Coordinates of C-alpha atoms and ligand atoms in Angstrom, one line a residue:
M1 CA -35.7 -10.1 -27.4
S2 CA -35.1 -10.6 -31.1
T3 CA -31.4 -10.5 -31.8
S4 CA -31.8 -10.2 -35.6
K5 CA -33.9 -7.0 -35.5
R6 CA -32.2 -3.8 -36.5
Q7 CA -31.2 -1.9 -33.4
M8 CA -31.1 1.9 -33.0
R9 CA -28.0 3.7 -31.7
L10 CA -28.3 6.3 -29.0
G11 CA -26.2 9.3 -28.3
A12 CA -26.4 11.6 -25.3
F13 CA -26.0 15.1 -26.7
I14 CA -24.9 17.0 -23.6
M15 CA -25.3 20.7 -23.2
A16 CA -23.9 21.7 -19.8
T17 CA -27.1 22.6 -17.8
G18 CA -29.4 21.1 -20.5
H19 CA -30.5 22.0 -24.0
H20 CA -33.2 24.4 -23.1
I21 CA -31.9 28.0 -23.3
A22 CA -33.2 28.7 -19.8
A23 CA -32.3 25.3 -18.4
W24 CA -29.9 26.6 -15.8
R25 CA -32.8 28.4 -14.0
H26 CA -34.7 25.2 -13.5
P27 CA -34.8 23.9 -9.9
E28 CA -33.4 20.5 -11.0
A29 CA -30.5 22.0 -13.0
Q30 CA -26.8 22.1 -11.9
A31 CA -26.3 25.8 -12.4
D32 CA -22.4 25.6 -12.5
A33 CA -22.5 22.6 -14.8
G34 CA -20.2 23.9 -17.6
L35 CA -17.2 23.8 -15.3
N36 CA -18.2 21.0 -13.0
I37 CA -16.4 17.8 -13.6
D38 CA -18.5 15.8 -11.1
H39 CA -21.6 16.8 -13.1
Y40 CA -20.2 15.5 -16.4
R41 CA -18.9 12.3 -14.7
E42 CA -22.5 11.6 -13.5
L43 CA -23.9 12.2 -17.0
A44 CA -21.4 9.9 -18.7
Q45 CA -22.0 7.2 -16.1
T46 CA -25.8 7.6 -16.4
A47 CA -25.6 7.3 -20.2
E48 CA -23.4 4.2 -19.9
R49 CA -25.8 2.7 -17.4
G50 CA -28.4 3.1 -20.1
K51 CA -26.0 1.4 -22.6
F52 CA -25.9 4.5 -24.8
D53 CA -23.4 4.3 -27.7
L54 CA -21.9 7.7 -27.1
V55 CA -21.8 11.0 -25.3
F56 CA -21.3 14.2 -27.4
V57 CA -20.6 17.8 -26.7
A58 CA -20.8 20.6 -29.2
D59 CA -18.2 23.3 -29.3
S60 CA -17.1 26.5 -30.8
P61 CA -13.8 28.2 -30.0
A62 CA -15.3 31.5 -28.8
G63 CA -17.2 32.9 -25.8
W64 CA -20.3 35.0 -26.0
D65 CA -19.8 38.5 -27.4
R66 CA -20.5 41.0 -24.6
A67 CA -20.6 44.0 -27.0
K68 CA -23.5 42.5 -29.0
D69 CA -26.0 42.1 -26.1
P70 CA -24.7 42.6 -22.6
E71 CA -28.2 41.9 -21.1
A72 CA -28.4 38.5 -22.9
L73 CA -24.9 37.7 -21.8
R74 CA -25.9 38.5 -18.2
R75 CA -28.6 35.9 -18.4
T76 CA -27.1 33.0 -20.4
A77 CA -25.3 29.9 -19.0
Q78 CA -23.9 28.8 -22.3
G79 CA -20.7 30.9 -22.5
A80 CA -18.3 28.9 -20.3
H81 CA -17.6 25.2 -20.4
F82 CA -14.8 22.6 -20.8
E83 CA -12.8 22.0 -23.9
P84 CA -14.2 18.7 -25.3
L85 CA -11.0 16.5 -25.7
T86 CA -9.7 17.4 -22.3
L87 CA -13.1 16.6 -20.7
W88 CA -13.5 13.2 -22.5
A89 CA -9.9 12.1 -21.7
A90 CA -10.8 12.5 -18.0
L91 CA -14.2 10.8 -18.3
S92 CA -12.8 7.9 -20.3
Q93 CA -11.1 6.9 -17.0
V94 CA -14.3 6.5 -15.1
T95 CA -16.3 4.6 -17.8
K96 CA -15.6 1.4 -19.7
H97 CA -17.9 1.2 -22.8
I98 CA -19.4 4.5 -23.8
G99 CA -17.9 6.4 -26.8
F100 CA -16.8 10.0 -26.7
V101 CA -17.6 12.4 -29.5
A102 CA -15.6 15.6 -29.4
T103 CA -16.3 18.5 -31.7
A104 CA -13.3 20.2 -33.4
S105 CA -13.2 22.7 -36.2
T106 CA -11.6 22.2 -39.6
T107 CA -11.6 26.0 -40.1
Y108 CA -9.9 27.0 -36.9
E109 CA -7.7 24.0 -35.9
D110 CA -4.4 22.7 -37.2
P111 CA -4.5 19.2 -38.8
Y112 CA -1.3 17.8 -37.3
L113 CA -2.1 18.9 -33.7
L114 CA -5.7 17.7 -34.1
A115 CA -4.7 14.3 -35.4
R116 CA -2.3 13.9 -32.5
R117 CA -4.9 14.8 -29.9
F118 CA -7.6 12.5 -31.3
A119 CA -5.1 9.6 -31.6
S120 CA -4.2 10.2 -28.0
L121 CA -7.8 10.2 -26.9
D122 CA -8.3 6.9 -28.8
Y123 CA -5.5 5.3 -26.8
I124 CA -6.5 6.9 -23.5
S125 CA -10.1 5.7 -23.9
K126 CA -9.0 2.3 -25.4
G127 CA -10.8 2.8 -28.7
R128 CA -13.8 5.0 -27.8
A129 CA -12.9 8.3 -29.5
A130 CA -14.9 10.1 -32.2
W131 CA -14.3 13.4 -34.0
N132 CA -17.3 15.6 -34.8
V133 CA -16.0 17.4 -37.9
V134 CA -17.4 20.9 -38.1
T135 CA -16.6 23.8 -40.3
T136 CA -17.8 26.2 -37.6
G137 CA -20.8 28.2 -38.6
A138 CA -20.2 31.1 -36.3
D139 CA -17.6 33.8 -37.1
V140 CA -14.9 33.3 -34.4
S141 CA -12.1 34.6 -36.6
K142 CA -11.2 37.4 -34.2
N143 CA -9.8 34.8 -31.8
F144 CA -7.4 33.4 -34.4
S145 CA -5.2 36.2 -35.8
I146 CA -6.8 35.9 -39.2
A147 CA -8.5 38.5 -41.4
G148 CA -12.1 37.2 -41.3
H149 CA -14.4 34.2 -41.3
P150 CA -13.9 32.2 -44.5
A151 CA -16.9 31.9 -46.8
H152 CA -19.1 28.7 -46.5
A153 CA -17.7 27.1 -49.7
D154 CA -14.1 27.9 -48.7
R155 CA -14.7 26.3 -45.3
Y156 CA -15.9 23.1 -46.9
E157 CA -13.0 23.0 -49.4
R158 CA -10.6 23.3 -46.5
A159 CA -12.6 20.6 -44.5
E160 CA -12.2 18.1 -47.4
E161 CA -8.5 18.5 -47.5
F162 CA -8.2 18.6 -43.7
V163 CA -10.0 15.3 -43.1
D164 CA -8.0 13.4 -45.7
L165 CA -4.8 14.8 -44.2
V166 CA -5.7 13.8 -40.7
K167 CA -6.6 10.2 -41.9
G168 CA -3.2 10.1 -43.6
L169 CA -1.5 11.2 -40.4
W170 CA -3.3 8.5 -38.4
D171 CA -1.8 6.0 -40.9
S172 CA 1.7 7.1 -40.1
Y173 CA 2.4 3.8 -38.4
E174 CA 1.2 0.4 -39.6
D175 CA -0.7 -1.5 -36.9
D176 CA 2.3 -3.9 -36.4
A177 CA 5.1 -1.2 -36.8
F178 CA 6.1 -1.5 -33.1
I179 CA 8.2 -4.6 -32.5
R180 CA 9.5 -3.7 -29.0
D181 CA 11.7 -6.8 -28.8
K182 CA 14.0 -6.4 -25.8
E183 CA 16.2 -9.4 -26.8
S184 CA 17.1 -8.1 -30.3
G185 CA 16.9 -4.5 -29.3
V186 CA 14.6 -3.7 -32.2
Y187 CA 11.9 -1.3 -31.3
L188 CA 10.3 -0.4 -34.6
D189 CA 10.2 -1.5 -38.2
P190 CA 11.1 1.7 -40.2
D191 CA 9.5 0.1 -43.4
K192 CA 6.1 0.4 -41.6
V193 CA 6.4 4.1 -40.9
H194 CA 5.0 6.4 -43.6
L195 CA 5.2 10.0 -44.4
V196 CA 2.0 11.7 -45.5
D197 CA 4.2 14.2 -47.4
H198 CA 1.1 16.4 -48.1
K199 CA 1.2 19.6 -50.2
G200 CA -2.2 20.9 -50.9
K201 CA -4.1 24.2 -51.3
F202 CA -4.4 24.8 -47.5
F203 CA -1.7 22.6 -45.8
S204 CA 1.8 21.5 -46.2
V205 CA 2.6 18.6 -43.8
A206 CA 5.3 16.0 -43.9
G207 CA 4.5 13.6 -41.0
P208 CA 4.9 11.1 -39.5
L209 CA 2.6 11.6 -36.4
N210 CA 4.2 11.1 -33.0
V211 CA 1.4 8.7 -31.9
G212 CA 0.9 5.2 -33.1
R213 CA -2.1 4.2 -35.3
P214 CA -5.2 4.8 -33.3
V215 CA -6.8 1.7 -31.6
Q216 CA -9.8 2.0 -33.9
G217 CA -7.7 2.6 -37.0
Y218 CA -9.3 6.0 -37.2
P219 CA -11.4 7.5 -34.4
V220 CA -15.0 7.4 -35.7
I221 CA -15.7 10.3 -38.0
V222 CA -18.9 12.2 -37.3
Q223 CA -20.0 15.2 -39.4
A224 CA -22.7 17.7 -38.6
G225 CA -23.3 20.0 -41.6
A226 CA -26.3 19.5 -43.8
S227 CA -25.9 22.0 -46.7
E228 CA -25.0 20.6 -50.1
P229 CA -21.2 20.6 -49.5
G230 CA -21.9 19.3 -45.9
R231 CA -23.8 16.3 -47.2
E232 CA -21.1 15.6 -49.8
L233 CA -18.3 15.8 -47.1
A234 CA -20.3 13.3 -45.0
A235 CA -20.9 11.0 -47.9
R236 CA -17.2 10.8 -48.7
T237 CA -15.6 10.8 -45.3
A238 CA -18.0 10.3 -42.4
E239 CA -19.4 7.3 -40.6
M240 CA -22.1 9.1 -38.6
I241 CA -24.0 12.3 -39.4
F242 CA -25.7 14.4 -36.8
T243 CA -28.7 16.3 -38.1
A244 CA -31.6 18.5 -37.1
N245 CA -35.0 17.7 -38.7
Q246 CA -38.4 18.9 -37.7
T247 CA -40.7 16.6 -39.7
L248 CA -40.7 13.0 -40.8
E249 CA -40.8 14.1 -44.4
D250 CA -37.7 16.3 -44.1
A251 CA -35.9 13.6 -42.2
Q252 CA -36.7 11.0 -44.8
E253 CA -35.5 13.4 -47.6
F254 CA -32.3 14.0 -45.8
Y255 CA -31.8 10.3 -45.0
S256 CA -32.4 9.1 -48.5
D257 CA -30.4 11.9 -50.1
V258 CA -27.3 11.3 -47.9
K259 CA -27.5 7.5 -48.2
G260 CA -27.9 7.9 -52.0
R261 CA -24.6 9.8 -52.3
L262 CA -22.5 7.0 -50.8
A263 CA -22.3 4.7 -53.8
R264 CA -20.5 7.4 -55.7
Y265 CA -17.6 6.9 -53.3
G266 CA -17.8 3.1 -53.4
R267 CA -19.5 3.0 -50.0
R268 CA -22.5 1.0 -48.8
P269 CA -25.5 2.7 -47.1
D270 CA -24.8 1.1 -43.8
E271 CA -21.3 2.7 -43.6
L272 CA -22.8 6.1 -42.6
L273 CA -25.3 6.2 -39.7
I274 CA -27.8 9.0 -39.6
S275 CA -28.6 10.5 -36.3
P276 CA -31.2 13.3 -35.9
G277 CA -31.6 15.1 -32.6
I278 CA -34.7 14.8 -30.4
F279 CA -35.5 17.0 -27.4
P280 CA -37.8 14.9 -25.2
V281 CA -40.0 16.6 -22.6
L282 CA -41.3 13.8 -20.4
G283 CA -44.2 13.5 -18.0
G284 CA -46.1 10.7 -16.4
T285 CA -49.2 11.8 -18.3
E286 CA -49.6 14.0 -21.4
A287 CA -50.9 16.8 -19.2
E288 CA -47.9 16.5 -16.9
A289 CA -45.5 16.6 -19.9
Q290 CA -47.2 19.6 -21.2
A291 CA -47.0 21.3 -17.8
N292 CA -43.3 20.5 -17.7
Y293 CA -42.9 22.1 -21.1
D294 CA -44.9 25.2 -20.2
Y295 CA -42.9 25.6 -17.0
I296 CA -39.4 25.5 -18.6
Q297 CA -40.6 27.9 -21.4
S298 CA -41.8 30.3 -18.7
L299 CA -38.2 30.6 -17.6
V300 CA -37.0 32.4 -20.7
H301 CA -36.3 36.0 -19.8
P302 CA -37.7 38.6 -22.3
S303 CA -34.1 39.8 -23.1
I304 CA -33.1 36.2 -24.0
A305 CA -36.3 36.0 -26.2
W306 CA -35.3 39.1 -28.1
N307 CA -31.7 37.9 -28.4
I308 CA -32.9 34.6 -30.0
L309 CA -34.9 36.6 -32.5
A310 CA -32.1 39.1 -33.2
R311 CA -29.7 36.2 -33.9
H312 CA -32.1 34.8 -36.5
Y313 CA -33.0 38.2 -38.0
R314 CA -29.5 39.4 -38.7
G315 CA -29.6 42.9 -40.2
V316 CA -33.4 43.2 -39.7
D317 CA -34.8 46.0 -37.4
L318 CA -37.3 44.3 -35.1
S319 CA -37.8 47.4 -32.9
G320 CA -41.3 48.1 -34.3
Y321 CA -42.5 44.5 -33.6
S322 CA -44.3 43.0 -30.6
L323 CA -43.9 39.3 -29.7
D324 CA -47.5 38.7 -30.9
D325 CA -46.9 40.0 -34.4
P326 CA -46.6 37.4 -37.2
A327 CA -42.9 36.5 -37.7
P328 CA -41.7 38.2 -40.9
P329 CA -39.8 36.0 -43.4
L330 CA -36.2 35.3 -42.3
P331 CA -33.3 36.8 -44.3
D332 CA -32.0 34.1 -46.5
N333 CA -28.4 35.2 -47.3
T334 CA -26.1 33.6 -44.7
E335 CA -22.6 32.5 -45.0
L336 CA -22.8 31.0 -41.5
N337 CA -25.1 28.0 -40.9
K338 CA -27.0 27.5 -44.1
S339 CA -28.9 24.4 -43.3
R340 CA -30.2 25.6 -39.9
L341 CA -31.4 28.8 -41.4
K342 CA -33.4 26.8 -44.0
L343 CA -34.8 24.6 -41.2
V344 CA -36.1 27.5 -39.1
S345 CA -37.4 29.4 -42.2
D346 CA -39.5 26.4 -43.1
L347 CA -40.7 26.1 -39.5
V348 CA -41.9 29.7 -39.5
S349 CA -43.6 29.6 -42.8
R350 CA -45.1 26.1 -42.4
N351 CA -46.8 27.0 -39.2
N352 CA -47.4 30.8 -39.7
L353 CA -45.7 31.5 -36.3
T354 CA -45.8 34.7 -34.4
L355 CA -42.5 36.0 -33.1
R356 CA -43.4 34.6 -29.6
Q357 CA -44.1 31.1 -31.0
F358 CA -40.9 31.3 -33.1
Y359 CA -38.6 32.1 -30.2
L360 CA -40.3 29.4 -28.1
A361 CA -39.9 26.9 -30.9
V362 CA -36.1 27.4 -30.9
A363 CA -35.6 28.1 -27.2
T364 CA -36.0 24.3 -26.7
A365 CA -33.3 22.9 -28.9
R366 CA -32.4 25.5 -31.5
G367 CA -34.5 23.8 -34.3
H368 CA -34.2 20.2 -33.4
R369 CA -37.3 18.1 -33.1
T370 CA -39.2 18.6 -29.8
V371 CA -41.5 15.9 -28.5
V372 CA -43.7 16.4 -25.4
G373 CA -45.3 13.3 -24.0
T374 CA -45.3 10.2 -21.9
P375 CA -42.3 7.8 -22.1
E376 CA -44.4 5.6 -24.4
Q377 CA -45.1 8.6 -26.7
I378 CA -41.4 9.5 -26.8
A379 CA -40.6 5.9 -27.7
D380 CA -43.3 5.9 -30.4
A381 CA -41.9 9.1 -31.9
M382 CA -38.4 7.5 -32.1
Q383 CA -39.7 4.2 -33.4
T384 CA -41.7 5.9 -36.2
W385 CA -38.6 7.6 -37.6
F386 CA -36.4 4.6 -37.0
E387 CA -38.7 2.3 -39.0
N388 CA -39.6 4.7 -41.8
G389 CA -36.3 5.6 -43.4
A390 CA -35.5 8.7 -41.3
A391 CA -33.0 7.6 -38.7
D392 CA -30.4 4.9 -37.7
A393 CA -29.6 6.6 -34.4
F394 CA -30.8 9.5 -32.2
N395 CA -29.0 12.2 -30.4
I396 CA -31.0 12.5 -27.2
M397 CA -31.0 16.2 -26.1
P398 CA -32.1 16.4 -22.5
P399 CA -33.9 19.7 -21.7
V400 CA -32.5 19.9 -18.1
L401 CA -29.4 18.2 -16.7
P402 CA -28.8 15.9 -14.9
T403 CA -32.4 14.9 -14.3
A404 CA -33.8 14.6 -17.9
L405 CA -31.0 12.2 -18.9
T406 CA -31.7 10.0 -15.8
D407 CA -35.4 10.1 -16.6
F408 CA -34.8 9.1 -20.2
V409 CA -32.5 6.2 -19.2
D410 CA -35.0 5.0 -16.5
Q411 CA -38.3 5.5 -18.4
V412 CA -37.8 5.5 -22.2
V413 CA -34.8 3.1 -22.7
P414 CA -36.7 0.1 -21.0
I415 CA -39.6 0.6 -23.5
L416 CA -37.2 0.7 -26.5
R417 CA -35.7 -2.5 -25.1
K418 CA -39.0 -4.2 -24.6
R419 CA -39.8 -3.4 -28.2
G420 CA -36.5 -5.0 -29.4
L421 CA -35.2 -1.7 -30.7
F422 CA -32.3 -1.2 -28.4
R423 CA -29.5 -3.3 -26.9
H424 CA -29.4 -4.9 -23.4
E425 CA -25.6 -5.2 -23.4
Y426 CA -22.7 -3.6 -25.3
E427 CA -21.7 -5.7 -28.3
G428 CA -18.0 -4.8 -28.5
T429 CA -15.2 -3.0 -26.7
T430 CA -14.6 -0.1 -29.0
L431 CA -17.1 2.6 -30.1
R432 CA -16.7 1.4 -33.7
E433 CA -17.6 -2.2 -32.7
N434 CA -20.7 -1.0 -30.8
L435 CA -21.8 1.1 -33.8
G436 CA -21.3 -1.8 -36.1
L437 CA -18.7 0.1 -38.1
Q438 CA -15.6 -1.6 -39.7
R439 CA -12.1 -0.8 -38.6
P440 CA -10.5 1.0 -41.7
P441 CA -7.3 -0.5 -43.2
N442 CA -4.1 1.5 -43.2
G443 CA -4.1 3.4 -46.5
F444 CA -0.3 3.2 -46.9
A445 CA -0.2 -0.6 -46.0
L446 CA -3.0 -1.1 -48.6
Q447 CA -0.9 0.6 -51.3
V448 CA 2.2 -1.4 -50.4
Q449 CA 0.1 -4.6 -50.7
Q450 CA -1.3 -3.6 -54.0
Q451 CA 2.1 -2.8 -55.4
K452 CA 3.5 -6.2 -54.3
A453 CA 0.5 -7.9 -55.8
Q454 CA 1.1 -6.0 -59.1
A455 CA 4.8 -6.9 -59.1
A456 CA 3.9 -10.6 -58.6
V457 CA 1.6 -10.6 -61.7
Ligands
FMN501 C1 -26.4 18.0 -34.0 C2 -25.5 19.1 -34.6 C3 -24.4 19.4 -33.8 C4 -23.5 20.5 -34.3 N1 -22.5 20.8 -33.5 C5 -21.7 21.8 -33.9 C6 -20.6 22.3 -33.1 O1 -20.4 21.7 -32.0 N2 -19.9 23.3 -33.5 C7 -20.1 23.9 -34.7 O2 -19.4 24.8 -35.0 N3 -21.1 23.5 -35.5 C8 -21.9 22.5 -35.1 N4 -22.9 22.1 -35.9 C9 -23.1 22.9 -37.2 C10 -22.5 22.2 -38.4 O3 -21.4 21.4 -38.1 C11 -22.2 23.1 -39.5 O4 -21.0 23.9 -39.2 C12 -23.3 24.1 -39.8 O5 -24.4 23.3 -39.8 C13 -23.0 24.8 -41.1 O6 -22.8 24.0 -42.1 P1 -24.0 23.6 -43.1 O7 -24.5 24.9 -43.7 O8 -23.4 22.7 -44.0 O9 -25.1 22.9 -42.3 C14 -23.8 21.1 -35.5 C15 -24.9 20.7 -36.3 C16 -25.7 19.7 -35.8 C17 -26.9 19.3 -36.6

């Protein structure tokens, strides 16, 4: 093994029964996975056995809307699952090394409460927490006593303020603020407690937080929006970006664009890791992999197929179409998930897809890259992107759980290791250390130091 070679990072992107929309019907799937803690424990431990950097769950604070399509609701397993921070707090107690990425929304959460929960998770997991910062593409406003879903630009403006405020709250206590000297009776140094005293466009928050500075300084900041303001937010504030790309060219464009933005914020390219998703369909031979792919696609019920299409063709009447008609152009005016709409529009037009081919292309992983092949071919597909300016890391998106994660760990990870592309052992104890990211200094302590230095001049 070459120790100097650049190593890829791996995340297990967990969707309860698997990423494929019909995964729960597969004979190998755990049908009640979303609410089965034993299932998630097995997944986290399998990923840790494979020395993955992290496990990640996506989230949106809303269930499926029955009124929109009761038949699709009847047939989907994606509506009920655990709240991410609660889940990860439990699983941090049955693992030692793996990091935990929890999704939480800057549009629908409160910064003080969120800062407190993530700081707690960082302590509970001993430095393995990460926050996937999302602005929430879907309109879930009806659950939050507000008039409507804020526009895309407004959501990102709020996200910028939100992230800064949360970081400020995490700096409430300097790392050495707690003295806890029983002899003298001094517990805390008040000079090392700081008030964020924030008054901005969206929030008014005094501080301090009621949790000490997180073990990692800040939990690792992940971001998952790829529109223009999404990229900018990531370049300024994030340390890892989750992305969906179909082609090497698109992934390279995204990679160089986002890395190119960092210098403007005084950051180096290696301070933000880029992690595209990959949906691997494995087989012992190419033919077996293809048969596995065809089988899982055969499980998509027609009502789910039409529901997938209706969700992409908002406001378009598809009643006159059959599945074998060419897919019409997608409507291009969304205030929801702008980058994903562009990705699927490009997919349809680049490949001249029929409606059937289109729903099958997104039934797998909602627009993420699908690779069907032998373990060697999956490893090749990852290596090509890793070595050609398209990825620092990968979000592995198992089609069916728990088996597809086990198969990946047992069949693909050893190949990546043999090629010197992936670790044999964890390097550090915190997620930040394993990802090769620095522990950020306390912003307030830095200011105090700078003031002292100026006074001394
Ligand atoms: C891998 C990945 C995971 C995501 N996970 C979530 C999620 O859990 N919840 C959510 O609301 N949005 C999620 N998103 C969507 C984005 O965070 C973002 O809200 C959306 O892409 C709209 O912003 P954009 O137009 O800037 O891309 C995810 C995106 C990617 C690529």
